[in-house]
């Protein structure tokens, strides 16, 4: 009698195996799993009957039912893997990748001419043994003026059209401002290291001034060499070597005009000779030829001993030269833009035209030109 009630495990196994076989997708396969092994599945219910059996009977039926369960579970897993493999093969066949197609043209950024020129400056001066130094754009009165030998009542302060911060934003009792030149980096360099020094300091500077050749924010590069036996001859050679490398011409002549800066003594303004080639004014050539002349490069001189002393160095032991030039104008002269304001307008058409590739790293040996 018991025998009659016994389910036909063999038949059940065949039925379930057939259902697994014909399953064509993960959904139908999962339905078979639930039907067999789910909470109320046929195999699960069989397992539940083990509890009501006599120990002898369980000894026989237990392994049979459990065996069936693991066989079905194994078959479902195997089928699942097969279906996944099939699906992958199908996808690989349908989603082919044509590696010979040209890539989509995505917009690329470009390097602003000012950044490009700063990179070129760093490259050229690195070859001459100069490091790049930096300083804050928000400066205090001492670094921007006083230590540079520009005392409180000095007319040079008024000449700088300084952007001051309010009286409630003083630091250590000192007025704060947007730096009016890169010269305070001279002070920061001399007060934070040991001489000798050989640095350039390119960066942003600010003055309350705006027209076609002046913008409230502009860029300068400062140069400073401090050692024991530096002369104006070194200054002249350094600047000549720099302009020749920068403009990539050997026929550039410089002219030193006596001038005045509080932080240098003696001081000179430096002019570069220009000539006209193909109707265009270019740096180099004969300044005394037809249409030739001189244009300003920047200010320079031997660092004033008051400045060296303000930095706690002995001016009888240490001396050297300094110079300062506008970077924006260097870029305009080299790359042929004529309105400084366009540099800072953020017009994409302008930067697409005048910008440089980020991969175009300037080096002296490979040339710095575009
Ligand atoms: N700081 C000056 C300015 O902005 C430029 C300058 C002149 C810098 C002479 C120097 C220098 O280092 O020696 O007008």
PDB file of C-alpha atoms and ligand atoms in Angstrom, residues 160 180-183 186 207 220 222-223 261 263-264 268 298-301 322-325, ligand 1:
ATOM      1  CA  UNK A 160      50.221 101.871  -9.204  1.00  0.00           C
ATOM      2  CA  UNK A 180      50.263  95.537  -8.401  1.00  0.00           C
ATOM      3  CA  UNK A 181      53.332  93.753  -9.785  1.00  0.00           C
ATOM      4  CA  UNK A 182      55.236  90.484  -9.447  1.00  0.00           C
ATOM      5  CA  UNK A 183      58.125  92.245  -7.670  1.00  0.00           C
ATOM      6  CA  UNK A 186      61.537  88.967  -5.100  1.00  0.00           C
ATOM      7  CA  UNK A 207      45.751  97.627 -11.342  1.00  0.00           C
ATOM      8  CA  UNK A 220      53.932  89.928 -15.509  1.00  0.00           C
ATOM      9  CA  UNK A 222      59.672  88.936 -12.662  1.00  0.00           C
ATOM     10  CA  UNK A 223      63.303  87.870 -12.836  1.00  0.00           C
ATOM     11  CA  UNK A 261      62.589 102.280 -10.125  1.00  0.00           C
ATOM     12  CA  UNK A 263      63.812  98.793  -6.069  1.00  0.00           C
ATOM     13  CA  UNK A 264      66.781  98.997  -8.463  1.00  0.00           C
ATOM     14  CA  UNK A 268      67.099 100.779 -16.960  1.00  0.00           C
ATOM     15  CA  UNK A 298      60.203  96.003 -19.459  1.00  0.00           C
ATOM     16  CA  UNK A 299      62.047  97.467 -16.502  1.00  0.00           C
ATOM     17  CA  UNK A 300      65.256  96.252 -14.931  1.00  0.00           C
ATOM     18  CA  UNK A 301      68.282  97.149 -12.880  1.00  0.00           C
ATOM     19  CA  UNK A 322      66.071  92.086 -11.392  1.00  0.00           C
ATOM     20  CA  UNK A 323      63.714  92.668 -14.266  1.00  0.00           C
ATOM     21  CA  UNK A 324      59.975  92.761 -14.871  1.00  0.00           C
ATOM     22  CA  UNK A 325      58.048  92.411 -18.155  1.00  0.00           C
TER      23      UNK A 325
HETATM   24  N1  LIG B   1      57.623  96.164 -10.946  1.00  0.00           N
HETATM   25  C1  LIG B   1      57.774  97.075 -12.064  1.00  0.00           C
HETATM   26  C2  LIG B   1      56.388  97.469 -12.562  1.00  0.00           C
HETATM   27  O1  LIG B   1      55.477  96.730 -12.442  1.00  0.00           O
HETATM   28  C3  LIG B   1      58.551  96.429 -13.182  1.00  0.00           C
HETATM   29  C4  LIG B   1      59.969  96.224 -12.818  1.00  0.00           C
HETATM   30  C5  LIG B   1      60.907  97.193 -13.098  1.00  0.00           C
HETATM   31  C6  LIG B   1      60.394  95.072 -12.205  1.00  0.00           C
HETATM   32  C7  LIG B   1      62.229  97.038 -12.781  1.00  0.00           C
HETATM   33  C8  LIG B   1      61.729  94.880 -11.858  1.00  0.00           C
HETATM   34  C9  LIG B   1      62.648  95.908 -12.155  1.00  0.00           C
HETATM   35  O2  LIG B   1      62.168  93.787 -11.263  1.00  0.00           O
HETATM   36  O3  LIG B   1      63.932  95.709 -11.845  1.00  0.00           O
HETATM   37  O4  LIG B   1      56.242  98.518 -13.102  1.00  0.00           O
END
